[in-house]
Coordinates of C-alpha atoms in Angstrom, one line a residue:
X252 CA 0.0 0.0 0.0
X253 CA 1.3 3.3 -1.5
X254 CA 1.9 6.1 1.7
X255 CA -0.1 8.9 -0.4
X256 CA -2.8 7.4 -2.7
X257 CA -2.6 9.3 -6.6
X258 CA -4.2 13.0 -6.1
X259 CA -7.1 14.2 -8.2
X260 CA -6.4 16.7 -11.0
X261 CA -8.8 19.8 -11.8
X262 CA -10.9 18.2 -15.0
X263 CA -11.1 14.6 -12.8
X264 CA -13.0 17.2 -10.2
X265 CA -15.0 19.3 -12.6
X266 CA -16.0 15.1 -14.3
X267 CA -17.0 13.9 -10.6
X268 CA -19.4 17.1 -10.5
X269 CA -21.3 16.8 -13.8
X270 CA -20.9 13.4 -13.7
X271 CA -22.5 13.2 -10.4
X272 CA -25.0 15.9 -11.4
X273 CA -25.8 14.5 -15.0
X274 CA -27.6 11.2 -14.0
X275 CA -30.6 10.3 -14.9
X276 CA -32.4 13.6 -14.0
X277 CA -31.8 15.3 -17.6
X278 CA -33.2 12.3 -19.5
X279 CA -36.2 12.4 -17.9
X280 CA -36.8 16.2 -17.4
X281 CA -38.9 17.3 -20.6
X282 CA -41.9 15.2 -19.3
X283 CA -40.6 15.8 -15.3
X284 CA -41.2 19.2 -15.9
X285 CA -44.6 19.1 -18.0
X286 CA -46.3 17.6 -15.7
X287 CA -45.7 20.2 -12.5
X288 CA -45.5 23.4 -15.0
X289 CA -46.2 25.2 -17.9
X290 CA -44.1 26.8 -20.3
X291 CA -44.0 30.3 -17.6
X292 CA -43.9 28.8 -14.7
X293 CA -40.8 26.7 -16.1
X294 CA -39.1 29.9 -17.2
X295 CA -39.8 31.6 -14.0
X296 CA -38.6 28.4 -11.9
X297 CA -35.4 28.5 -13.9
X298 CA -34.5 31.9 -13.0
X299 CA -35.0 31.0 -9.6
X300 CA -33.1 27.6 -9.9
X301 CA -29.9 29.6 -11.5
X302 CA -29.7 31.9 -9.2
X303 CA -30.5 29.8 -5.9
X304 CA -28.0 27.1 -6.9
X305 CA -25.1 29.7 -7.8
X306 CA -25.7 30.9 -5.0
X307 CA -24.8 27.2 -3.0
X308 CA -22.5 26.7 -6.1
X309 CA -20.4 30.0 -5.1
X310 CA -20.9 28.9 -1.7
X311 CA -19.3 25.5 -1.8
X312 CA -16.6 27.7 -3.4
X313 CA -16.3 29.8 -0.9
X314 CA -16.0 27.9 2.1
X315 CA -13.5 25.4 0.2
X316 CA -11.2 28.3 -0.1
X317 CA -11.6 30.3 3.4
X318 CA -11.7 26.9 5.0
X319 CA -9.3 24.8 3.9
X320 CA -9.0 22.5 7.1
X321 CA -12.5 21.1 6.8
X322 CA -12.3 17.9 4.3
X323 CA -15.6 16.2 3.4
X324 CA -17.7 19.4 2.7
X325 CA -21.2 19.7 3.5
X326 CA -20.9 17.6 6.6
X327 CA -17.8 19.4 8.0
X328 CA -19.3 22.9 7.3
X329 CA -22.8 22.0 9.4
X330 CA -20.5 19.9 12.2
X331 CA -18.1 23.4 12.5
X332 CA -21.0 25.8 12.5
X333 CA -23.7 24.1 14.4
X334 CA -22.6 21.4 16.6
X335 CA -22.1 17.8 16.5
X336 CA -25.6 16.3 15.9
X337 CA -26.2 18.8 13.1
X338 CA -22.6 17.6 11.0
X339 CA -24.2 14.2 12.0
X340 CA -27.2 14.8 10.4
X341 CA -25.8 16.1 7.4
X342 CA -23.9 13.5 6.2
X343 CA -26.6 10.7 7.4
X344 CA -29.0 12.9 5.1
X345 CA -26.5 13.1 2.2
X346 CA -26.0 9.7 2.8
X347 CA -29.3 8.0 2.6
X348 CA -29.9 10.9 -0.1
X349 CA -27.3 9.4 -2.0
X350 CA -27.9 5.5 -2.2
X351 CA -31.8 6.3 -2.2
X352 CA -31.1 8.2 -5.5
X353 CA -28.6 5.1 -6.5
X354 CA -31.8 3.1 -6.4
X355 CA -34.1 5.5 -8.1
X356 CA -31.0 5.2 -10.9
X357 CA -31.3 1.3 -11.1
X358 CA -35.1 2.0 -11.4
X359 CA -34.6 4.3 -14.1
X360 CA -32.0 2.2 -16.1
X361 CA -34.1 -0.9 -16.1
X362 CA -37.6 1.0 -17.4
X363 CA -34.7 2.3 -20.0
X364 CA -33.9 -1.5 -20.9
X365 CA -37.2 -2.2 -20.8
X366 CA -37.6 -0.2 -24.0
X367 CA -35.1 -2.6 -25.8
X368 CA -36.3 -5.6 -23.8
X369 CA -39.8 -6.1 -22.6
X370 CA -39.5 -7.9 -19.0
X371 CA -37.2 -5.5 -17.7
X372 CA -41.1 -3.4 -17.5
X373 CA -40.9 0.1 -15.4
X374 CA -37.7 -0.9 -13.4
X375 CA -39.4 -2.6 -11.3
X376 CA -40.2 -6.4 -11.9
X377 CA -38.5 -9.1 -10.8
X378 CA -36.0 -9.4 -13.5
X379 CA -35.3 -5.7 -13.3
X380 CA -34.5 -6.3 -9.4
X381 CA -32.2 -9.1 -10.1
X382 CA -30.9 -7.3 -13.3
X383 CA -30.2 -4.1 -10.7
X384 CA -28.7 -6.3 -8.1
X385 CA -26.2 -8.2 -10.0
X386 CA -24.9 -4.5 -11.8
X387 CA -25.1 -3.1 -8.1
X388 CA -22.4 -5.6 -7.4
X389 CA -20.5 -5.6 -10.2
X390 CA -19.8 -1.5 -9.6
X391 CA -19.6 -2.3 -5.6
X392 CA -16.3 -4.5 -6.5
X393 CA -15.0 -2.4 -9.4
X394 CA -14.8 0.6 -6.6
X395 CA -13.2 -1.6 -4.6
X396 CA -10.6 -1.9 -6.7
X397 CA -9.4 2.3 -5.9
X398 CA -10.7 5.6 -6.1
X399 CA -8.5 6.8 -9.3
X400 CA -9.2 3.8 -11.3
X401 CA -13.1 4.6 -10.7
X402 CA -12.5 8.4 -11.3
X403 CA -10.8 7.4 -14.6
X404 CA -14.2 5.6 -15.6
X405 CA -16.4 8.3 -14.6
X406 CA -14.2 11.0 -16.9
X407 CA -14.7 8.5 -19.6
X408 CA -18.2 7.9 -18.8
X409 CA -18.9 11.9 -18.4
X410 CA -17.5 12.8 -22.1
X411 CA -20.0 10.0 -23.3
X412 CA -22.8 11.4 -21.7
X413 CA -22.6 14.9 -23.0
X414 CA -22.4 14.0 -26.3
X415 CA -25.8 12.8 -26.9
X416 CA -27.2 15.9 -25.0
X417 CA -25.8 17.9 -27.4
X418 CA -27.2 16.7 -30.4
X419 CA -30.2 16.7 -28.6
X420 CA -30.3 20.5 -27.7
X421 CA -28.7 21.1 -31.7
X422 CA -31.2 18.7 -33.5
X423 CA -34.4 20.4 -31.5
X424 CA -32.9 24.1 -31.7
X425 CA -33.8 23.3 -35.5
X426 CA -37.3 21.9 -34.7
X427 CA -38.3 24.3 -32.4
X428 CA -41.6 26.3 -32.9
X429 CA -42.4 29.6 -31.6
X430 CA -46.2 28.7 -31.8
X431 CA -46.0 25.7 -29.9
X432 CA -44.0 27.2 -27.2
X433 CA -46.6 30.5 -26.8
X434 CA -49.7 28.2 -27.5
X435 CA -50.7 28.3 -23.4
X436 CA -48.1 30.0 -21.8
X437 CA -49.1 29.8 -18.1
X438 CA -51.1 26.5 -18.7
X439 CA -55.0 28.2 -18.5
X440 CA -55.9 25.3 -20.5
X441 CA -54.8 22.6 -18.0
X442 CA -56.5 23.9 -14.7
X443 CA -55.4 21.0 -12.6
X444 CA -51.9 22.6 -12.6
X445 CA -52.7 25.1 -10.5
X446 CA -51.8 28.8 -10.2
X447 CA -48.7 29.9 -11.3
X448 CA -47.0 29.8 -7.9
X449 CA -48.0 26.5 -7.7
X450 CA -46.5 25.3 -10.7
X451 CA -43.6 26.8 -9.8
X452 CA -43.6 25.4 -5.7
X453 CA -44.2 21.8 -7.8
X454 CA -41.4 21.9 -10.2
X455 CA -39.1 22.8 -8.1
X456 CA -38.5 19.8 -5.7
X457 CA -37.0 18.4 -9.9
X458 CA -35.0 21.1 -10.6
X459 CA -33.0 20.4 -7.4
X460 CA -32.7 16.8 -7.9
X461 CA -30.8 17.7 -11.4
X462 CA -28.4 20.1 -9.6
X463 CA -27.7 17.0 -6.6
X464 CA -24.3 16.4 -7.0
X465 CA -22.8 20.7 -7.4
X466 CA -21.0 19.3 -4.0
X467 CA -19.3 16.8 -5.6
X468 CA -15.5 18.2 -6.1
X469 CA -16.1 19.4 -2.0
X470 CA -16.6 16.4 -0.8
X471 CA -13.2 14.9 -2.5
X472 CA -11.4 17.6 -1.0
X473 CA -8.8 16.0 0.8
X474 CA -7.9 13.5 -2.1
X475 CA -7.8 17.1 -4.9
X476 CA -4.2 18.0 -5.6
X477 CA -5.2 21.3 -5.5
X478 CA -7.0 22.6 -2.6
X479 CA -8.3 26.0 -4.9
X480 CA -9.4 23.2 -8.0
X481 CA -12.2 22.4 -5.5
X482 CA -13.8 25.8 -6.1
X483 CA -13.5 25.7 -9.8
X484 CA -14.8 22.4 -10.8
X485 CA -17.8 23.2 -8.4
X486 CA -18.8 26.7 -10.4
X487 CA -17.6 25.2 -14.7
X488 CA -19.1 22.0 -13.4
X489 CA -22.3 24.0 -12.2
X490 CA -22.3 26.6 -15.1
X491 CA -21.5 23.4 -17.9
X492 CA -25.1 21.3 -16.3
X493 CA -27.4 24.2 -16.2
X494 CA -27.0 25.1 -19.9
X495 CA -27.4 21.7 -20.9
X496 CA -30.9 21.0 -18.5
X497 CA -32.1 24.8 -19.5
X498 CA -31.7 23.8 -23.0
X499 CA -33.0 20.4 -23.1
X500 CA -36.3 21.7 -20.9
X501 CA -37.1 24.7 -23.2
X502 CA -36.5 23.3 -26.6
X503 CA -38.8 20.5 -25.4
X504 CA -41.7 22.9 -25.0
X505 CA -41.0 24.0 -28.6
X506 CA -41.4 20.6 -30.3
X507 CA -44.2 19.2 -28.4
X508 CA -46.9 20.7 -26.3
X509 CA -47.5 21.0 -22.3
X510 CA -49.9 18.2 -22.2
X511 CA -48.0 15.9 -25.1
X512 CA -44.9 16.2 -23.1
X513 CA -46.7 15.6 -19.4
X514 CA -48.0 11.9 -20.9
X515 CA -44.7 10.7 -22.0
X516 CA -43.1 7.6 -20.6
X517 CA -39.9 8.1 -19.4
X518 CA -36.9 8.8 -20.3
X519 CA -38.7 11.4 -22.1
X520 CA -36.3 13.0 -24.1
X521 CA -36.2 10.0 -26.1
X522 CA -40.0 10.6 -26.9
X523 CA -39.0 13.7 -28.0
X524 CA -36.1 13.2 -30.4
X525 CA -38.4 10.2 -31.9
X526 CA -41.3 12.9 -32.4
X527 CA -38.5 14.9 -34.6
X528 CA -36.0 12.4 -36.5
X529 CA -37.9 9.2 -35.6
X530 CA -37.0 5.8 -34.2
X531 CA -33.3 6.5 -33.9
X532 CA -33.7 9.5 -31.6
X533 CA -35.2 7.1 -29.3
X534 CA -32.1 5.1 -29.6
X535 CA -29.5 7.3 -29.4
X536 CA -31.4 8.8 -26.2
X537 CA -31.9 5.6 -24.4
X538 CA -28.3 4.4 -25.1
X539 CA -27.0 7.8 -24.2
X540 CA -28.7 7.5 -21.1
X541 CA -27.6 3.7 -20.0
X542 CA -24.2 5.0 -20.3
X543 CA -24.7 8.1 -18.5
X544 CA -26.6 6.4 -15.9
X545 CA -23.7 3.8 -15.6
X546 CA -21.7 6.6 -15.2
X547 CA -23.8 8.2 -12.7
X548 CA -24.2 5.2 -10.4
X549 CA -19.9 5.3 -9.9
X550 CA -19.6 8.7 -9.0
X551 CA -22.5 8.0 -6.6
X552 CA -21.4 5.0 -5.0
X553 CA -17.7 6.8 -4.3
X554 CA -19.6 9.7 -3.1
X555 CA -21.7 7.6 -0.6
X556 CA -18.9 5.7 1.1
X557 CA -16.6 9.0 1.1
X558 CA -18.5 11.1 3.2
X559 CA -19.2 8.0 5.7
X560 CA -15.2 7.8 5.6
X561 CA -14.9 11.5 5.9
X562 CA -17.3 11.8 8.6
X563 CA -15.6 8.2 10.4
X564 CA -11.7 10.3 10.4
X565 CA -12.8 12.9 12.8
X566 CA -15.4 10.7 15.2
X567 CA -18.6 12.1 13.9
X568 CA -19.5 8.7 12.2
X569 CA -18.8 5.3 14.3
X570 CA -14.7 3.7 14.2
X571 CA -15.6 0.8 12.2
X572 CA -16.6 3.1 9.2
X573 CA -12.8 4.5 8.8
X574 CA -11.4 0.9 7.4
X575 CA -9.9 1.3 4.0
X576 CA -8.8 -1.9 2.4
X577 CA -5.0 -2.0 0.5
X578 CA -6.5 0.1 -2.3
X579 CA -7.4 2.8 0.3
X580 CA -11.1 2.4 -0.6
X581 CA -13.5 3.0 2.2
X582 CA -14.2 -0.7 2.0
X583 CA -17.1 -0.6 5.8
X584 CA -18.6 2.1 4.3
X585 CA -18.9 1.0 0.5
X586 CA -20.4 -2.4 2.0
X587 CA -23.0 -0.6 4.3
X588 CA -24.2 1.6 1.6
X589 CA -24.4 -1.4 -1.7
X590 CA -26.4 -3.2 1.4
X591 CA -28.9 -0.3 2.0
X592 CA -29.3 -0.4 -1.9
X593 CA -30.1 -3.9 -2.3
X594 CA -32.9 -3.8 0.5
X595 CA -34.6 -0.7 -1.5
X596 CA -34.1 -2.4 -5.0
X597 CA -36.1 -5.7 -3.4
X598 CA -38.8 -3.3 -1.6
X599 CA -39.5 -1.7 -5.0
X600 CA -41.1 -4.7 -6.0
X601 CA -43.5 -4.7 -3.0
X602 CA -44.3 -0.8 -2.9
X603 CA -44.9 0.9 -5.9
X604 CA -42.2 3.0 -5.7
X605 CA -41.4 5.0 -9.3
X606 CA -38.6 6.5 -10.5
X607 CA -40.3 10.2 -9.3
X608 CA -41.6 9.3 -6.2
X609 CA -37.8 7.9 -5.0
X610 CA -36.6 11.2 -6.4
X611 CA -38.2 13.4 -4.3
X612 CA -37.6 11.8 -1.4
X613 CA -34.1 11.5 -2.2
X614 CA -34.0 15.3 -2.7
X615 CA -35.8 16.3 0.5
X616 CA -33.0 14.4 2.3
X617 CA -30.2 16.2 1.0
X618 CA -32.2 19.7 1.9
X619 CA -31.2 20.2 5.2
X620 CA -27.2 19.8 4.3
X621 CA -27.4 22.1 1.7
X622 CA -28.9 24.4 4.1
X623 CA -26.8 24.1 7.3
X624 CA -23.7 24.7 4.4
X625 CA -25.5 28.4 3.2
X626 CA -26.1 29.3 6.9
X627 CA -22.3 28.4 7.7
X628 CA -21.1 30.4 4.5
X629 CA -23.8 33.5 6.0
X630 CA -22.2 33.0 9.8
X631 CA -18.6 33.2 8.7
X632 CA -19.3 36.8 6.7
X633 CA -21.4 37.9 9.3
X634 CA -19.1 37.1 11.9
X635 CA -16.6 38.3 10.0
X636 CA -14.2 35.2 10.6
X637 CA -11.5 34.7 8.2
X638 CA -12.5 38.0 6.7
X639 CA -9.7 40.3 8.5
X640 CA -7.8 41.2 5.6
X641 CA -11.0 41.1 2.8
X642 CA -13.9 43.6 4.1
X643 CA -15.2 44.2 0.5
X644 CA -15.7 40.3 0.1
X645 CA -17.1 40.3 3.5
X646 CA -20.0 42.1 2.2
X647 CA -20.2 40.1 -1.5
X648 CA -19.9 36.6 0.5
X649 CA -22.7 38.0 2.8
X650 CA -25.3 38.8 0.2
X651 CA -24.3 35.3 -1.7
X652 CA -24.8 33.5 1.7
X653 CA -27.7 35.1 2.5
X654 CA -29.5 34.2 -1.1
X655 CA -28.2 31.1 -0.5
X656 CA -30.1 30.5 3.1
X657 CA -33.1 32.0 1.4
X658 CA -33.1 29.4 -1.3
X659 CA -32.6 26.4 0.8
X660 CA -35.2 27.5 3.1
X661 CA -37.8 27.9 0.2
X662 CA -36.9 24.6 -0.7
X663 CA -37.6 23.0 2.0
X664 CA -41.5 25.0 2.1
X665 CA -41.7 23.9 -1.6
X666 CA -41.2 20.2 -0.7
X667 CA -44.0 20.6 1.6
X668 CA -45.0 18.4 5.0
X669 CA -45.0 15.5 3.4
X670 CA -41.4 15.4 2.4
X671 CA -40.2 16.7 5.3
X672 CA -42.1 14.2 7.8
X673 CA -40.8 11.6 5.5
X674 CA -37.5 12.6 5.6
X675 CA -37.5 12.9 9.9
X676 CA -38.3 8.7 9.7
X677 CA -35.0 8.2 7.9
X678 CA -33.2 10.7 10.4
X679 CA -34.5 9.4 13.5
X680 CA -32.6 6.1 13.5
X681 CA -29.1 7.8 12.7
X682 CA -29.2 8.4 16.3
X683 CA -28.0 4.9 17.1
X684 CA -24.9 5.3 15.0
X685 CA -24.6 9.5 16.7
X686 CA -24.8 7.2 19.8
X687 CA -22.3 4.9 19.2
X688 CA -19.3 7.2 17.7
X689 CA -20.3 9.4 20.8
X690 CA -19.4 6.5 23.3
X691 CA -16.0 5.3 21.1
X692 CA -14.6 9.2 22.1
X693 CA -16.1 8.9 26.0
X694 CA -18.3 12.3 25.4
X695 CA -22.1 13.3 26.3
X696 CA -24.5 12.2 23.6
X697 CA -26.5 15.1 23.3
X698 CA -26.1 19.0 24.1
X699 CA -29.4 20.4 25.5
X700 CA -29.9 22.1 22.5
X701 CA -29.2 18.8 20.7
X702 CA -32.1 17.0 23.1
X703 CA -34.5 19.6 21.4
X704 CA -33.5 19.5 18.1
X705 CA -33.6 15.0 18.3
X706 CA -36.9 15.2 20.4
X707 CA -38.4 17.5 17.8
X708 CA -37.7 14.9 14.4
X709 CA -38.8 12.1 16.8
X710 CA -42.2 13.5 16.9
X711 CA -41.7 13.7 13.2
X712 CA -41.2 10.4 12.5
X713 CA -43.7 8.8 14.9
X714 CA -46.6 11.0 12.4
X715 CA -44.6 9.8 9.4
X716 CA -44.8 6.1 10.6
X717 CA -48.7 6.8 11.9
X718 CA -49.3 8.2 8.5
X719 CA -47.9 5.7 6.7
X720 CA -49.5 2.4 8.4
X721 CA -52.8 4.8 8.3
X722 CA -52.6 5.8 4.3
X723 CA -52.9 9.5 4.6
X724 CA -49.3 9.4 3.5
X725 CA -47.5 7.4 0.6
X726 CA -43.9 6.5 -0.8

C-alpha cells in the first residue's frame, strides 16, 4: 500500500461534479417538468433555480477556499458551524440521499432497458430487481478496486454522456416552434396545474434533484491536488449542467406541447427526439442514457462511502466506518451503503415506488445539508471570521450567503410536509450510529440544545410512521 494514494487533477473534479450531477435527471426532465408546470412557470422556476444554486455553487466555493482545514464538505461545514448532531445529520442525510437516488437510478436504467427488452417493465419487476442487483455488485467491486481507477471511468463515462445531449439541444434548436411554445403560456388550459405559484412550488422539488451532485469536487477535498481546483470544478461543473438541462427543458416545450410532453413515458427526451427524427432519436437517447446512468451510479457510489469515511476520520461517524482496504477504498462504508441499496431495489417490488416518487424523497434528504452549508457560508461573513484582511468580500460573501439560506429554506416549504415528515423517519434512527461514535470518544451524547432538536424529528417520524400504516401518507 502506497503512503499517499494518486491525487485528483482539476478536469477529474470538474468530471465527478457533472458526472455526479448528469444522471438520470436530464433524461427524464422534458416530461418531469410538463407535468408540475407550464411553459412560464418553467421559465420563472429556472431563474430562480440559477440563481438559488449559484448561489450554493459559489458557496461550496467559498467555504472550500476560506476553510481549507474542513475535508468532506457539507458535513464538515454543518459539524463546525452548528454542533455535532447537526454535521451528523448532514452527512446521514447526504447519505441516505445518496444510495436512495442510487436506487431511483437502477429503477430508471431498467424502465430504459425495458424499452429494448420487454421484462425488464418500469424498473421494477422481478427481473429488473435481479438485473439491478447483480450490476449493483459488479460496480460495488469495481470501486473496490481504488478511487482513481473509478474516477478514470467516470471521466470516460462523463465525455459519453454529454455527447448525446448535445445533439439533442442542436437537433431540436432546428425543430423548435415559436407557436408551440406560446400556444398556453401559463397553462390556463390545464387547470389541474394550478396557479402559477404552484406550478412553480411543484417543479421545483425536480430542478433540485438535477443540480444533486454541485458538491461533488467538495466532498473529494482532501484526495484534490489542489485545494483552490475544489472551487472551480464546483462553479464550470455548475455553469456546464445548467445550460445543458435549461436547454433540453425549453426546446422540449417547442417541439411538443405541455400536455403531449406531461404523458410521456420516461426517459422522455427519447420521446421527444423520436417525435423529430424518428426511431433513432429514441435510440441514441436511451443508449446515451444507459451509459450516463452507468456513469452516474460510480460517482455515486464513491460519493456515498466517502462522506461516511470523511465523517468516520474525525469521530462524527462510528470507528468501524474508517477501514480502508490495500486500495485505500473506504471498504465498511462501501459495503453498508451497496447493502442499504439492495434492501430498496427488493422493496421496490413490494411498494410501488417509481422512479419520481424515489426522487423526491431522495431530494428532500439532501435539503437540510445544503442548508446548514449556506447558513455556515452566512455565519462566517457575518461574523466576520476569516474575513480580517477582505472587508469588501465580506460584504459580497454576505449577500451570496444570504440568497443562499433563502433558497434552501424555500426549498424546504416547496417540498412541503410531506417530504419533510418523511425525511424525519430516515433521520430518526441515525441516532443509534450519533450514539455509538459518541461513546467510542467517552463524550455526552446530546447537548441540550441537541435534546431539542432529536426530540423534535422524533415526533416527526412517529406521524410519518402513523401516516404511513394509516394511508394518509405514501412512498
Amino acid at each position: 500500500m502506497s503512503d499517499s494514494p494518486a491525487k485528483l487533477k482539476l478536469g477529474a473534479l470538474v468530471a465527478l461534479v457533472v458526472g455526479s450531477m448528469i444522471g438520470g435527471g436530464i433524461f427524464s426532465l422534458p416530461q418531469n417538468m410538463a407535468a408540475s408546470a407550464g411553459v412560464g412557470a418553467v421559465l420563472i422556476g429556472w431563474a430562480i433555480t440559477a440563481v438559488g444554486m449559484l448561489t450554493l455553487a459559489f458557496v461550496f466555493q467559498t467555504l472550500a477556499n476560506r476553510k481549507p482545514d474542513l475535508d468532506g464538505g457539507v458535513y464538515a461545514y454543518a459539524k463546525a458551524g452548528f454542533g455535532d448532531y447537526m454535521g451528523f445529520s448532514s452527512a446521514w442525510g447526504y447519505w441516505i440521499s445518496a444510495w436512495l437516488g442510487n436506487v431511483g437510478y437502477f429503477v430508471l436504467l431498467f424502465s430504459t432497458l425495458g424499452y429494448f427488452f420487454p421484462i425488464f417493465g418500469e424498473g421494477n419487476t422481478p427481473a429488473a430487481v435481479i438485473g439491478a442487483s447483480i450490476l449493483l455488485w459488479a460496480v460495488h467491486f469495481l470501486v473496490l478496486r481504488g478511487i482513481k481507477e473509478a474516477a478514470f471511468i467516470n471521466l470516460v463515462t462523463t465525455v459519453a454522456k454529454v455527447v448525446p445531449l448535445a445533439l439533442f439541444a442542436l437537433i431540436c434548436l432546428f425543430a423548435f416552434r415559436l407557436d408551440i411554445f406560446t400556444a398556453d403560456i401559463w397553462a390556463v388550459g390545464t387547470p389541474e396545474l394550478g396557479s402559477v405559484m404552484n406550478q412553480v412550488r411543484n417543479m421545483m422539488l425536480v430542478t433540485v434533484w438535477v443540480f444533486i451532485g454541485i458538491e461533488g469536487a467538495s466532498i473529494f477535498s482532501s484526495r484534490a491536488e489542489k485545494r483552490s481546483d475544489v472551487g472551480k470544478a464546483t462553479v464550470i461543473g455548475f455553469v456546464t449542467v445548467l445550460l445543458f438541462l435549461v436547454l433540453v427543458n425549453v426546446l422540449s416545450l417547442g417541439v411538443m406541447t405541455q400536455p403531449e410532453l406531461a404523458k410521456l413515458q420516461n426517459p422522455s427526451m427519447a420521446a421527444v427526439l423520436e417525435h423529430v427524427v424518428g426511431h433513432w432519436g429514441a435510440v441514441l437517447i436511451s443508449v446515451g442514457l444507459i451509459i450516463s446512468l452507468l456513469g452516474a451510479l460510480l460517482s455515486w457510489v464513491l460519493l456515498c462511502a466517502e462522506i461516511m469515511f470523511a465523517a468516520a476520520k474525525d469521530h462524527t461517524m462510528p470507528e468501524f466506518l474508517r477501514r480502508e482496504n490495500a486500495n485505500q477504498v473506504p471498504a465498511n462504508a462501501l459495503w453498508l451503503t451497496n447493502a442499504m441499496v439492495q434492501i430498496f431495489l427488493v422493496i421496490t417490488l413490494f411498494s410501488n415506488s417509481t422512479y419520481l416518487s424515489l426522487i423526491y424523497l431522495a431530494t428532500s434528504m439532501i435539503l437540510v445539508p445544503y442548508l446548514w452549508s449556506a447558513a455556515y457560508a452566512f455565519l462566517l461573513a457575518w461574523r466576520s471570521e476569516t474575513y480580517e484582511q477582505a472587508l469588501a468580500e465580506r460584504k459580497k460573501d454576505l449577500i451570496i450567503g444570504g440568497i443562499a439560506l433563502l433558497y434552501a429554506i424555500w426549498l424546504l416549504y416547496a417540498g412541503g410536509v410531506k417530504y419533510l415528515l418523511l425525511s424525519a423517519l430516515l433521520y430518526a434512527p441515525g441516532a443509534i450510529l450519533f450514539a455509538k461514535a459518541k461513546r467510542e470518544v467517552g463524550q455526552p451524547i446530546f447537548t441540550s440544545i441537541e435534546k431539542l432538536i432529536f426530540a423534535a424529528v422524533v415526533v416527526g417520524a412517529l406521524v410519518a410512521a402513523y401516516g404511513l400504516y394509516d394511508g394518509f401518507l405514501t412512498l
